[in-house]
Amino acid sequence: MGSVQTLIEHPMTQTHKSYDDKDLKNAAIANNLIRIACGIEDVADLKTALSKI
């Protein structure tokens, strides 16, 4: 199970950093891919955090 907090990650250097180039391509994970899993924070807080990216 995940957390109730929002997560913002760069899969290529975090969760999938052990993948080789072929595996990254097969998984459609590019260097410019950012994963955002929204939690249950207040919408205003999420907007503020996202505006800083």
mmCIF file with all atom_site columns, N, CA, C and O in Angstrom:
data_model
loop_
_atom_site.group_PDB
_atom_site.id
_atom_site.type_symbol
_atom_site.label_atom_id
_atom_site.label_alt_id
_atom_site.label_comp_id
_atom_site.label_asym_id
_atom_site.label_entity_id
_atom_site.label_seq_id
_atom_site.pdbx_PDB_ins_code
_atom_site.Cartn_x
_atom_site.Cartn_y
_atom_site.Cartn_z
_atom_site.occupancy
_atom_site.B_iso_or_equiv
_atom_site.pdbx_formal_charge
_atom_site.auth_seq_id
_atom_site.auth_comp_id
_atom_site.auth_asym_id
_atom_site.auth_atom_id
_atom_site.pdbx_PDB_model_num
ATOM 1   N N  . MET A 1 1  ? 0.829  -1.177 0.000   1.00 0.00 ? 1  MET A N  1
ATOM 2   C CA . MET A 1 1  ? 0.000  0.000  0.000   1.00 0.00 ? 1  MET A CA 1
ATOM 3   C C  . MET A 1 1  ? 0.876  1.242  0.000   1.00 0.00 ? 1  MET A C  1
ATOM 4   O O  . MET A 1 1  ? 1.942  1.265  0.585   1.00 0.00 ? 1  MET A O  1
ATOM 5   N N  . GLY A 1 2  ? 0.353  2.268  -0.630  1.00 0.00 ? 2  GLY A N  1
ATOM 6   C CA . GLY A 1 2  ? 1.065  3.532  -0.690  1.00 0.00 ? 2  GLY A CA 1
ATOM 7   C C  . GLY A 1 2  ? 0.781  4.376  0.528   1.00 0.00 ? 2  GLY A C  1
ATOM 8   O O  . GLY A 1 2  ? 0.138  3.958  1.481   1.00 0.00 ? 2  GLY A O  1
ATOM 9   N N  . SER A 1 3  ? 1.251  5.568  0.445   1.00 0.00 ? 3  SER A N  1
ATOM 10  C CA . SER A 1 3  ? 1.074  6.516  1.531   1.00 0.00 ? 3  SER A CA 1
ATOM 11  C C  . SER A 1 3  ? -0.065 7.475  1.184   1.00 0.00 ? 3  SER A C  1
ATOM 12  O O  . SER A 1 3  ? -0.542 7.499  0.061   1.00 0.00 ? 3  SER A O  1
ATOM 13  N N  . VAL A 1 4  ? -0.498 8.256  2.142   1.00 0.00 ? 4  VAL A N  1
ATOM 14  C CA . VAL A 1 4  ? -1.529 9.256  1.882   1.00 0.00 ? 4  VAL A CA 1
ATOM 15  C C  . VAL A 1 4  ? -0.907 10.556 1.378   1.00 0.00 ? 4  VAL A C  1
ATOM 16  O O  . VAL A 1 4  ? -1.614 11.488 1.039   1.00 0.00 ? 4  VAL A O  1
ATOM 17  N N  . GLN A 1 5  ? 0.416  10.610 1.347   1.00 0.00 ? 5  GLN A N  1
ATOM 18  C CA . GLN A 1 5  ? 1.113  11.804 0.890   1.00 0.00 ? 5  GLN A CA 1
ATOM 19  C C  . GLN A 1 5  ? 1.386  11.721 -0.608  1.00 0.00 ? 5  GLN A C  1
ATOM 20  O O  . GLN A 1 5  ? 1.592  10.656 -1.160  1.00 0.00 ? 5  GLN A O  1
ATOM 21  N N  . THR A 1 6  ? 1.411  12.880 -1.243  1.00 0.00 ? 6  THR A N  1
ATOM 22  C CA . THR A 1 6  ? 1.724  12.953 -2.663  1.00 0.00 ? 6  THR A CA 1
ATOM 23  C C  . THR A 1 6  ? 3.198  12.630 -2.877  1.00 0.00 ? 6  THR A C  1
ATOM 24  O O  . THR A 1 6  ? 4.054  13.056 -2.104  1.00 0.00 ? 6  THR A O  1
ATOM 25  N N  . LEU A 1 7  ? 3.450  11.867 -3.936  1.00 0.00 ? 7  LEU A N  1
ATOM 26  C CA . LEU A 1 7  ? 4.817  11.516 -4.299  1.00 0.00 ? 7  LEU A CA 1
ATOM 27  C C  . LEU A 1 7  ? 5.112  12.052 -5.695  1.00 0.00 ? 7  LEU A C  1
ATOM 28  O O  . LEU A 1 7  ? 4.297  11.903 -6.605  1.00 0.00 ? 7  LEU A O  1
ATOM 29  N N  . ILE A 1 8  ? 6.260  12.666 -5.861  1.00 0.00 ? 8  ILE A N  1
ATOM 30  C CA . ILE A 1 8  ? 6.723  13.107 -7.171  1.00 0.00 ? 8  ILE A CA 1
ATOM 31  C C  . ILE A 1 8  ? 8.104  12.497 -7.344  1.00 0.00 ? 8  ILE A C  1
ATOM 32  O O  . ILE A 1 8  ? 8.985  12.696 -6.511  1.00 0.00 ? 8  ILE A O  1
ATOM 33  N N  . GLU A 1 9  ? 8.265  11.708 -8.409  1.00 0.00 ? 9  GLU A N  1
ATOM 34  C CA . GLU A 1 9  ? 9.550  11.039 -8.588  1.00 0.00 ? 9  GLU A CA 1
ATOM 35  C C  . GLU A 1 9  ? 9.970  11.012 -10.046 1.00 0.00 ? 9  GLU A C  1
ATOM 36  O O  . GLU A 1 9  ? 9.173  11.211 -10.957 1.00 0.00 ? 9  GLU A O  1
ATOM 37  N N  . HIS A 1 10 ? 11.242 10.768 -10.241 1.00 0.00 ? 10 HIS A N  1
ATOM 38  C CA . HIS A 1 10 ? 11.862 10.629 -11.557 1.00 0.00 ? 10 HIS A CA 1
ATOM 39  C C  . HIS A 1 10 ? 12.250 9.152  -11.687 1.00 0.00 ? 10 HIS A C  1
ATOM 40  O O  . HIS A 1 10 ? 13.308 8.737  -11.213 1.00 0.00 ? 10 HIS A O  1
ATOM 41  N N  . PRO A 1 11 ? 11.368 8.333  -12.300 1.00 0.00 ? 11 PRO A N  1
ATOM 42  C CA . PRO A 1 11 ? 11.585 6.882  -12.338 1.00 0.00 ? 11 PRO A CA 1
ATOM 43  C C  . PRO A 1 11 ? 12.944 6.452  -12.884 1.00 0.00 ? 11 PRO A C  1
ATOM 44  O O  . PRO A 1 11 ? 13.529 5.491  -12.398 1.00 0.00 ? 11 PRO A O  1
ATOM 45  N N  . MET A 1 12 ? 13.443 7.159  -13.893 1.00 0.00 ? 12 MET A N  1
ATOM 46  C CA . MET A 1 12 ? 14.701 6.745  -14.521 1.00 0.00 ? 12 MET A CA 1
ATOM 47  C C  . MET A 1 12 ? 15.875 6.773  -13.534 1.00 0.00 ? 12 MET A C  1
ATOM 48  O O  . MET A 1 12 ? 16.803 5.978  -13.658 1.00 0.00 ? 12 MET A O  1
ATOM 49  N N  . THR A 1 13 ? 15.834 7.661  -12.553 1.00 0.00 ? 13 THR A N  1
ATOM 50  C CA . THR A 1 13 ? 16.935 7.744  -11.586 1.00 0.00 ? 13 THR A CA 1
ATOM 51  C C  . THR A 1 13 ? 16.545 7.273  -10.192 1.00 0.00 ? 13 THR A C  1
ATOM 52  O O  . THR A 1 13 ? 17.381 7.308  -9.280  1.00 0.00 ? 13 THR A O  1
ATOM 53  N N  . GLN A 1 14 ? 15.284 6.844  -10.039 1.00 0.00 ? 14 GLN A N  1
ATOM 54  C CA . GLN A 1 14 ? 14.854 6.389  -8.723  1.00 0.00 ? 14 GLN A CA 1
ATOM 55  C C  . GLN A 1 14 ? 14.369 4.938  -8.790  1.00 0.00 ? 14 GLN A C  1
ATOM 56  O O  . GLN A 1 14 ? 15.163 4.029  -8.611  1.00 0.00 ? 14 GLN A O  1
ATOM 57  N N  . THR A 1 15 ? 13.116 4.731  -9.062  1.00 0.00 ? 15 THR A N  1
ATOM 58  C CA . THR A 1 15 ? 12.540 3.393  -8.975  1.00 0.00 ? 15 THR A CA 1
ATOM 59  C C  . THR A 1 15 ? 13.016 2.434  -10.053 1.00 0.00 ? 15 THR A C  1
ATOM 60  O O  . THR A 1 15 ? 12.965 1.226  -9.867  1.00 0.00 ? 15 THR A O  1
ATOM 61  N N  . HIS A 1 16 ? 13.488 2.943  -11.193 1.00 0.00 ? 16 HIS A N  1
ATOM 62  C CA . HIS A 1 16 ? 13.907 2.079  -12.300 1.00 0.00 ? 16 HIS A CA 1
ATOM 63  C C  . HIS A 1 16 ? 15.371 2.282  -12.677 1.00 0.00 ? 16 HIS A C  1
ATOM 64  O O  . HIS A 1 16 ? 15.780 1.978  -13.794 1.00 0.00 ? 16 HIS A O  1
ATOM 65  N N  . LYS A 1 17 ? 16.175 2.785  -11.758 1.00 0.00 ? 17 LYS A N  1
ATOM 66  C CA . LYS A 1 17 ? 17.564 3.091  -12.096 1.00 0.00 ? 17 LYS A CA 1
ATOM 67  C C  . LYS A 1 17 ? 18.402 1.854  -12.412 1.00 0.00 ? 17 LYS A C  1
ATOM 68  O O  . LYS A 1 17 ? 19.442 1.954  -13.043 1.00 0.00 ? 17 LYS A O  1
ATOM 69  N N  . SER A 1 18 ? 17.932 0.678  -12.027 1.00 0.00 ? 18 SER A N  1
ATOM 70  C CA . SER A 1 18 ? 18.678 -0.546 -12.329 1.00 0.00 ? 18 SER A CA 1
ATOM 71  C C  . SER A 1 18 ? 18.370 -1.089 -13.732 1.00 0.00 ? 18 SER A C  1
ATOM 72  O O  . SER A 1 18 ? 19.019 -2.020 -14.179 1.00 0.00 ? 18 SER A O  1
ATOM 73  N N  . TYR A 1 19 ? 17.380 -0.496 -14.421 1.00 0.00 ? 19 TYR A N  1
ATOM 74  C CA . TYR A 1 19 ? 17.023 -0.939 -15.767 1.00 0.00 ? 19 TYR A CA 1
ATOM 75  C C  . TYR A 1 19 ? 18.107 -0.532 -16.763 1.00 0.00 ? 19 TYR A C  1
ATOM 76  O O  . TYR A 1 19 ? 18.664 0.563  -16.666 1.00 0.00 ? 19 TYR A O  1
ATOM 77  N N  . ASP A 1 20 ? 18.378 -1.414 -17.730 1.00 0.00 ? 20 ASP A N  1
ATOM 78  C CA . ASP A 1 20 ? 19.277 -1.012 -18.806 1.00 0.00 ? 20 ASP A CA 1
ATOM 79  C C  . ASP A 1 20 ? 18.465 -0.264 -19.864 1.00 0.00 ? 20 ASP A C  1
ATOM 80  O O  . ASP A 1 20 ? 17.241 -0.152 -19.767 1.00 0.00 ? 20 ASP A O  1
ATOM 81  N N  . ASP A 1 21 ? 19.145 0.281  -20.878 1.00 0.00 ? 21 ASP A N  1
ATOM 82  C CA . ASP A 1 21 ? 18.465 1.101  -21.888 1.00 0.00 ? 21 ASP A CA 1
ATOM 83  C C  . ASP A 1 21 ? 17.333 0.360  -22.586 1.00 0.00 ? 21 ASP A C  1
ATOM 84  O O  . ASP A 1 21 ? 16.274 0.931  -22.847 1.00 0.00 ? 21 ASP A O  1
ATOM 85  N N  . LYS A 1 22 ? 17.534 -0.914 -22.875 1.00 0.00 ? 22 LYS A N  1
ATOM 86  C CA . LYS A 1 22 ? 16.501 -1.702 -23.555 1.00 0.00 ? 22 LYS A CA 1
ATOM 87  C C  . LYS A 1 22 ? 15.264 -1.848 -22.675 1.00 0.00 ? 22 LYS A C  1
ATOM 88  O O  . LYS A 1 22 ? 14.138 -1.676 -23.139 1.00 0.00 ? 22 LYS A O  1
ATOM 89  N N  . ASP A 1 23 ? 15.471 -2.150 -21.390 1.00 0.00 ? 23 ASP A N  1
ATOM 90  C CA . ASP A 1 23 ? 14.342 -2.305 -20.467 1.00 0.00 ? 23 ASP A CA 1
ATOM 91  C C  . ASP A 1 23 ? 13.599 -0.980 -20.275 1.00 0.00 ? 23 ASP A C  1
ATOM 92  O O  . ASP A 1 23 ? 12.369 -0.954 -20.186 1.00 0.00 ? 23 ASP A O  1
ATOM 93  N N  . LEU A 1 24 ? 14.345 0.128  -20.202 1.00 0.00 ? 24 LEU A N  1
ATOM 94  C CA . LEU A 1 24 ? 13.713 1.443  -20.069 1.00 0.00 ? 24 LEU A CA 1
ATOM 95  C C  . LEU A 1 24 ? 12.838 1.735  -21.284 1.00 0.00 ? 24 LEU A C  1
ATOM 96  O O  . LEU A 1 24 ? 11.713 2.205  -21.147 1.00 0.00 ? 24 LEU A O  1
ATOM 97  N N  . LYS A 1 25 ? 13.354 1.433  -22.470 1.00 0.00 ? 25 LYS A N  1
ATOM 98  C CA . LYS A 1 25 ? 12.588 1.667  -23.689 1.00 0.00 ? 25 LYS A CA 1
ATOM 99  C C  . LYS A 1 25 ? 11.339 0.789  -23.710 1.00 0.00 ? 25 LYS A C  1
ATOM 100 O O  . LYS A 1 25 ? 10.246 1.265  -24.027 1.00 0.00 ? 25 LYS A O  1
ATOM 101 N N  . ASN A 1 26 ? 11.470 -0.479 -23.355 1.00 0.00 ? 26 ASN A N  1
ATOM 102 C CA . ASN A 1 26 ? 10.319 -1.391 -23.339 1.00 0.00 ? 26 ASN A CA 1
ATOM 103 C C  . ASN A 1 26 ? 9.264  -0.959 -22.326 1.00 0.00 ? 26 ASN A C  1
ATOM 104 O O  . ASN A 1 26 ? 8.072  -1.194 -22.524 1.00 0.00 ? 26 ASN A O  1
ATOM 105 N N  . ALA A 1 27 ? 9.697  -0.338 -21.249 1.00 0.00 ? 27 ALA A N  1
ATOM 106 C CA . ALA A 1 27 ? 8.767  0.124  -20.213 1.00 0.00 ? 27 ALA A CA 1
ATOM 107 C C  . ALA A 1 27 ? 8.270  1.548  -20.480 1.00 0.00 ? 27 ALA A C  1
ATOM 108 O O  . ALA A 1 27 ? 7.506  2.088  -19.683 1.00 0.00 ? 27 ALA A O  1
ATOM 109 N N  . ALA A 1 28 ? 8.717  2.136  -21.595 1.00 0.00 ? 28 ALA A N  1
ATOM 110 C CA . ALA A 1 28 ? 8.336  3.508  -21.973 1.00 0.00 ? 28 ALA A CA 1
ATOM 111 C C  . ALA A 1 28 ? 8.722  4.524  -20.895 1.00 0.00 ? 28 ALA A C  1
ATOM 112 O O  . ALA A 1 28 ? 7.973  5.456  -20.588 1.00 0.00 ? 28 ALA A O  1
ATOM 113 N N  . ILE A 1 29 ? 9.909  4.327  -20.323 1.00 0.00 ? 29 ILE A N  1
ATOM 114 C CA . ILE A 1 29 ? 10.407 5.245  -19.309 1.00 0.00 ? 29 ILE A CA 1
ATOM 115 C C  . ILE A 1 29 ? 11.511 6.085  -19.941 1.00 0.00 ? 29 ILE A C  1
ATOM 116 O O  . ILE A 1 29 ? 12.587 5.587  -20.236 1.00 0.00 ? 29 ILE A O  1
ATOM 117 N N  . ALA A 1 30 ? 11.211 7.359  -20.154 1.00 0.00 ? 30 ALA A N  1
ATOM 118 C CA . ALA A 1 30 ? 12.157 8.289  -20.751 1.00 0.00 ? 30 ALA A CA 1
ATOM 119 C C  . ALA A 1 30 ? 12.740 9.195  -19.675 1.00 0.00 ? 30 ALA A C  1
ATOM 120 O O  . ALA A 1 30 ? 12.194 9.310  -18.577 1.00 0.00 ? 30 ALA A O  1
ATOM 121 N N  . ASN A 1 31 ? 13.829 9.857  -20.021 1.00 0.00 ? 31 ASN A N  1
ATOM 122 C CA . ASN A 1 31 ? 14.482 10.740 -19.074 1.00 0.00 ? 31 ASN A CA 1
ATOM 123 C C  . ASN A 1 31 ? 13.580 11.888 -18.633 1.00 0.00 ? 31 ASN A C  1
ATOM 124 O O  . ASN A 1 31 ? 13.705 12.400 -17.526 1.00 0.00 ? 31 ASN A O  1
ATOM 125 N N  . ASN A 1 32 ? 12.649 12.289 -19.485 1.00 0.00 ? 32 ASN A N  1
ATOM 126 C CA . ASN A 1 32 ? 11.777 13.420 -19.132 1.00 0.00 ? 32 ASN A CA 1
ATOM 127 C C  . ASN A 1 32 ? 10.478 12.986 -18.445 1.00 0.00 ? 32 ASN A C  1
ATOM 128 O O  . ASN A 1 32 ? 9.592  13.807 -18.231 1.00 0.00 ? 32 ASN A O  1
ATOM 129 N N  . LEU A 1 33 ? 10.363 11.717 -18.089 1.00 0.00 ? 33 LEU A N  1
ATOM 130 C CA . LEU A 1 33 ? 9.157  11.219 -17.417 1.00 0.00 ? 33 LEU A CA 1
ATOM 131 C C  . LEU A 1 33 ? 9.197  11.542 -15.926 1.00 0.00 ? 33 LEU A C  1
ATOM 132 O O  . LEU A 1 33 ? 10.180 11.258 -15.240 1.00 0.00 ? 33 LEU A O  1
ATOM 133 N N  . ILE A 1 34 ? 8.135  12.143 -15.440 1.00 0.00 ? 34 ILE A N  1
ATOM 134 C CA . ILE A 1 34 ? 7.964  12.418 -14.018 1.00 0.00 ? 34 ILE A CA 1
ATOM 135 C C  . ILE A 1 34 ? 6.681  11.721 -13.579 1.00 0.00 ? 34 ILE A C  1
ATOM 136 O O  . ILE A 1 34 ? 5.652  11.835 -14.228 1.00 0.00 ? 34 ILE A O  1
ATOM 137 N N  . ARG A 1 35 ? 6.753  10.999 -12.473 1.00 0.00 ? 35 ARG A N  1
ATOM 138 C CA . ARG A 1 35 ? 5.576  10.306 -11.946 1.00 0.00 ? 35 ARG A CA 1
ATOM 139 C C  . ARG A 1 35 ? 5.036  11.101 -10.772 1.00 0.00 ? 35 ARG A C  1
ATOM 140 O O  . ARG A 1 35 ? 5.771  11.469 -9.857  1.00 0.00 ? 35 ARG A O  1
ATOM 141 N N  . ILE A 1 36 ? 3.737  11.366 -10.812 1.00 0.00 ? 36 ILE A N  1
ATOM 142 C CA . ILE A 1 36 ? 3.070  12.064 -9.712  1.00 0.00 ? 36 ILE A CA 1
ATOM 143 C C  . ILE A 1 36 ? 1.931  11.183 -9.216  1.00 0.00 ? 36 ILE A C  1
ATOM 144 O O  . ILE A 1 36 ? 1.032  10.833 -9.968  1.00 0.00 ? 36 ILE A O  1
ATOM 145 N N  . ALA A 1 37 ? 1.997  10.800 -7.951  1.00 0.00 ? 37 ALA A N  1
ATOM 146 C CA . ALA A 1 37 ? 0.923  10.044 -7.311  1.00 0.00 ? 37 ALA A CA 1
ATOM 147 C C  . ALA A 1 37 ? 0.318  10.963 -6.265  1.00 0.00 ? 37 ALA A C  1
ATOM 148 O O  . ALA A 1 37 ? 0.943  11.272 -5.249  1.00 0.00 ? 37 ALA A O  1
ATOM 149 N N  . CYS A 1 38 ? -0.883 11.454 -6.536  1.00 0.00 ? 38 CYS A N  1
ATOM 150 C CA . CYS A 1 38 ? -1.516 12.435 -5.644  1.00 0.00 ? 38 CYS A CA 1
ATOM 151 C C  . CYS A 1 38 ? -2.054 11.779 -4.381  1.00 0.00 ? 38 CYS A C  1
ATOM 152 O O  . CYS A 1 38 ? -2.665 10.720 -4.430  1.00 0.00 ? 38 CYS A O  1
ATOM 153 N N  . GLY A 1 39 ? -1.794 12.431 -3.282  1.00 0.00 ? 39 GLY A N  1
ATOM 154 C CA . GLY A 1 39 ? -2.274 11.966 -1.992  1.00 0.00 ? 39 GLY A CA 1
ATOM 155 C C  . GLY A 1 39 ? -3.551 12.687 -1.603  1.00 0.00 ? 39 GLY A C  1
ATOM 156 O O  . GLY A 1 39 ? -4.322 13.117 -2.463  1.00 0.00 ? 39 GLY A O  1
ATOM 157 N N  . ILE A 1 40 ? -3.741 12.851 -0.326  1.00 0.00 ? 40 ILE A N  1
ATOM 158 C CA . ILE A 1 40 ? -4.984 13.464 0.156   1.00 0.00 ? 40 ILE A CA 1
ATOM 159 C C  . ILE A 1 40 ? -4.763 14.856 0.751   1.00 0.00 ? 40 ILE A C  1
ATOM 160 O O  . ILE A 1 40 ? -5.584 15.351 1.506   1.00 0.00 ? 40 ILE A O  1
ATOM 161 N N  . GLU A 1 41 ? -3.660 15.494 0.351   1.00 0.00 ? 41 GLU A N  1
ATOM 162 C CA . GLU A 1 41 ? -3.421 16.853 0.834   1.00 0.00 ? 41 GLU A CA 1
ATOM 163 C C  . GLU A 1 41 ? -4.482 17.805 0.286   1.00 0.00 ? 41 GLU A C  1
ATOM 164 O O  . GLU A 1 41 ? -5.154 17.514 -0.703  1.00 0.00 ? 41 GLU A O  1
ATOM 165 N N  . ASP A 1 42 ? -4.562 18.949 0.901   1.00 0.00 ? 42 ASP A N  1
ATOM 166 C CA . ASP A 1 42 ? -5.457 19.998 0.421   1.00 0.00 ? 42 ASP A CA 1
ATOM 167 C C  . ASP A 1 42 ? -5.041 20.401 -0.996  1.00 0.00 ? 42 ASP A C  1
ATOM 168 O O  . ASP A 1 42 ? -3.860 20.476 -1.305  1.00 0.00 ? 42 ASP A O  1
ATOM 169 N N  . VAL A 1 43 ? -6.015 20.655 -1.853  1.00 0.00 ? 43 VAL A N  1
ATOM 170 C CA . VAL A 1 43 ? -5.746 21.002 -3.251  1.00 0.00 ? 43 VAL A CA 1
ATOM 171 C C  . VAL A 1 43 ? -4.832 22.223 -3.353  1.00 0.00 ? 43 VAL A C  1
ATOM 172 O O  . VAL A 1 43 ? -3.927 22.266 -4.182  1.00 0.00 ? 43 VAL A O  1
ATOM 173 N N  . ALA A 1 44 ? -5.034 23.200 -2.515  1.00 0.00 ? 44 ALA A N  1
ATOM 174 C CA . ALA A 1 44 ? -4.197 24.405 -2.539  1.00 0.00 ? 44 ALA A CA 1
ATOM 175 C C  . ALA A 1 44 ? -2.737 24.059 -2.254  1.00 0.00 ? 44 ALA A C  1
ATOM 176 O O  . ALA A 1 44 ? -1.824 24.613 -2.870  1.00 0.00 ? 44 ALA A O  1
ATOM 177 N N  . ASP A 1 45 ? -2.502 23.142 -1.324  1.00 0.00 ? 45 ASP A N  1
ATOM 178 C CA . ASP A 1 45 ? -1.139 22.720 -1.008  1.00 0.00 ? 45 ASP A CA 1
ATOM 179 C C  . ASP A 1 45 ? -0.502 22.002 -2.193  1.00 0.00 ? 45 ASP A C  1
ATOM 180 O O  . ASP A 1 45 ? 0.683  22.193 -2.500  1.00 0.00 ? 45 ASP A O  1
ATOM 181 N N  . LEU A 1 46 ? -1.273 21.144 -2.880  1.00 0.00 ? 46 LEU A N  1
ATOM 182 C CA . LEU A 1 46 ? -0.758 20.446 -4.061  1.00 0.00 ? 46 LEU A CA 1
ATOM 183 C C  . LEU A 1 46 ? -0.407 21.433 -5.167  1.00 0.00 ? 46 LEU A C  1
ATOM 184 O O  . LEU A 1 46 ? 0.641  21.326 -5.801  1.00 0.00 ? 46 LEU A O  1
ATOM 185 N N  . LYS A 1 47 ? -1.283 22.415 -5.394  1.00 0.00 ? 47 LYS A N  1
ATOM 186 C CA . LYS A 1 47 ? -1.013 23.419 -6.427  1.00 0.00 ? 47 LYS A CA 1
ATOM 187 C C  . LYS A 1 47 ? 0.250  24.197 -6.113  1.00 0.00 ? 47 LYS A C  1
ATOM 188 O O  . LYS A 1 47 ? 1.062  24.478 -6.992  1.00 0.00 ? 47 LYS A O  1
ATOM 189 N N  . THR A 1 48 ? 0.431  24.555 -4.858  1.00 0.00 ? 48 THR A N  1
ATOM 190 C CA . THR A 1 48 ? 1.628  25.293 -4.447  1.00 0.00 ? 48 THR A CA 1
ATOM 191 C C  . THR A 1 48 ? 2.878  24.463 -4.685  1.00 0.00 ? 48 THR A C  1
ATOM 192 O O  . THR A 1 48 ? 3.866  24.940 -5.239  1.00 0.00 ? 48 THR A O  1
ATOM 193 N N  . ALA A 1 49 ? 2.832  23.200 -4.286  1.00 0.00 ? 49 ALA A N  1
ATOM 194 C CA . ALA A 1 49 ? 4.000  22.332 -4.461  1.00 0.00 ? 49 ALA A CA 1
ATOM 195 C C  . ALA A 1 49 ? 4.321  22.117 -5.943  1.00 0.00 ? 49 ALA A C  1
ATOM 196 O O  . ALA A 1 49 ? 5.481  22.170 -6.345  1.00 0.00 ? 49 ALA A O  1
ATOM 197 N N  . LEU A 1 50 ? 3.300  21.896 -6.756  1.00 0.00 ? 50 LEU A N  1
ATOM 198 C CA . LEU A 1 50 ? 3.516  21.663 -8.176  1.00 0.00 ? 50 LEU A CA 1
ATOM 199 C C  . LEU A 1 50 ? 4.001  22.914 -8.902  1.00 0.00 ? 50 LEU A C  1
ATOM 200 O O  . LEU A 1 50 ? 4.751  22.820 -9.875  1.00 0.00 ? 50 LEU A O  1
ATOM 201 N N  . SER A 1 51 ? 3.621  24.070 -8.428  1.00 0.00 ? 51 SER A N  1
ATOM 202 C CA . SER A 1 51 ? 4.056  25.313 -9.064  1.00 0.00 ? 51 SER A CA 1
ATOM 203 C C  . SER A 1 51 ? 5.545  25.574 -8.845  1.00 0.00 ? 51 SER A C  1
ATOM 204 O O  . SER A 1 51 ? 6.144  26.374 -9.553  1.00 0.00 ? 51 SER A O  1
ATOM 205 N N  . LYS A 1 52 ? 6.150  24.880 -7.896  1.00 0.00 ? 52 LYS A N  1
ATOM 206 C CA . LYS A 1 52 ? 7.575  25.064 -7.594  1.00 0.00 ? 52 LYS A CA 1
ATOM 207 C C  . LYS A 1 52 ? 8.479  24.140 -8.407  1.00 0.00 ? 52 LYS A C  1
ATOM 208 O O  . LYS A 1 52 ? 9.680  24.217 -8.298  1.00 0.00 ? 52 LYS A O  1
ATOM 209 N N  . ILE A 1 53 ? 7.880  23.283 -9.208  1.00 0.00 ? 53 ILE A N  1
ATOM 210 C CA . ILE A 1 53 ? 8.669  22.327 -10.005 1.00 0.00 ? 53 ILE A CA 1
ATOM 211 C C  . ILE A 1 53 ? 9.144  22.994 -11.264 1.00 0.00 ? 53 ILE A C  1
ATOM 212 O O  . ILE A 1 53 ? 8.457  23.668 -11.934 1.00 0.00 ? 53 ILE A O  1
#
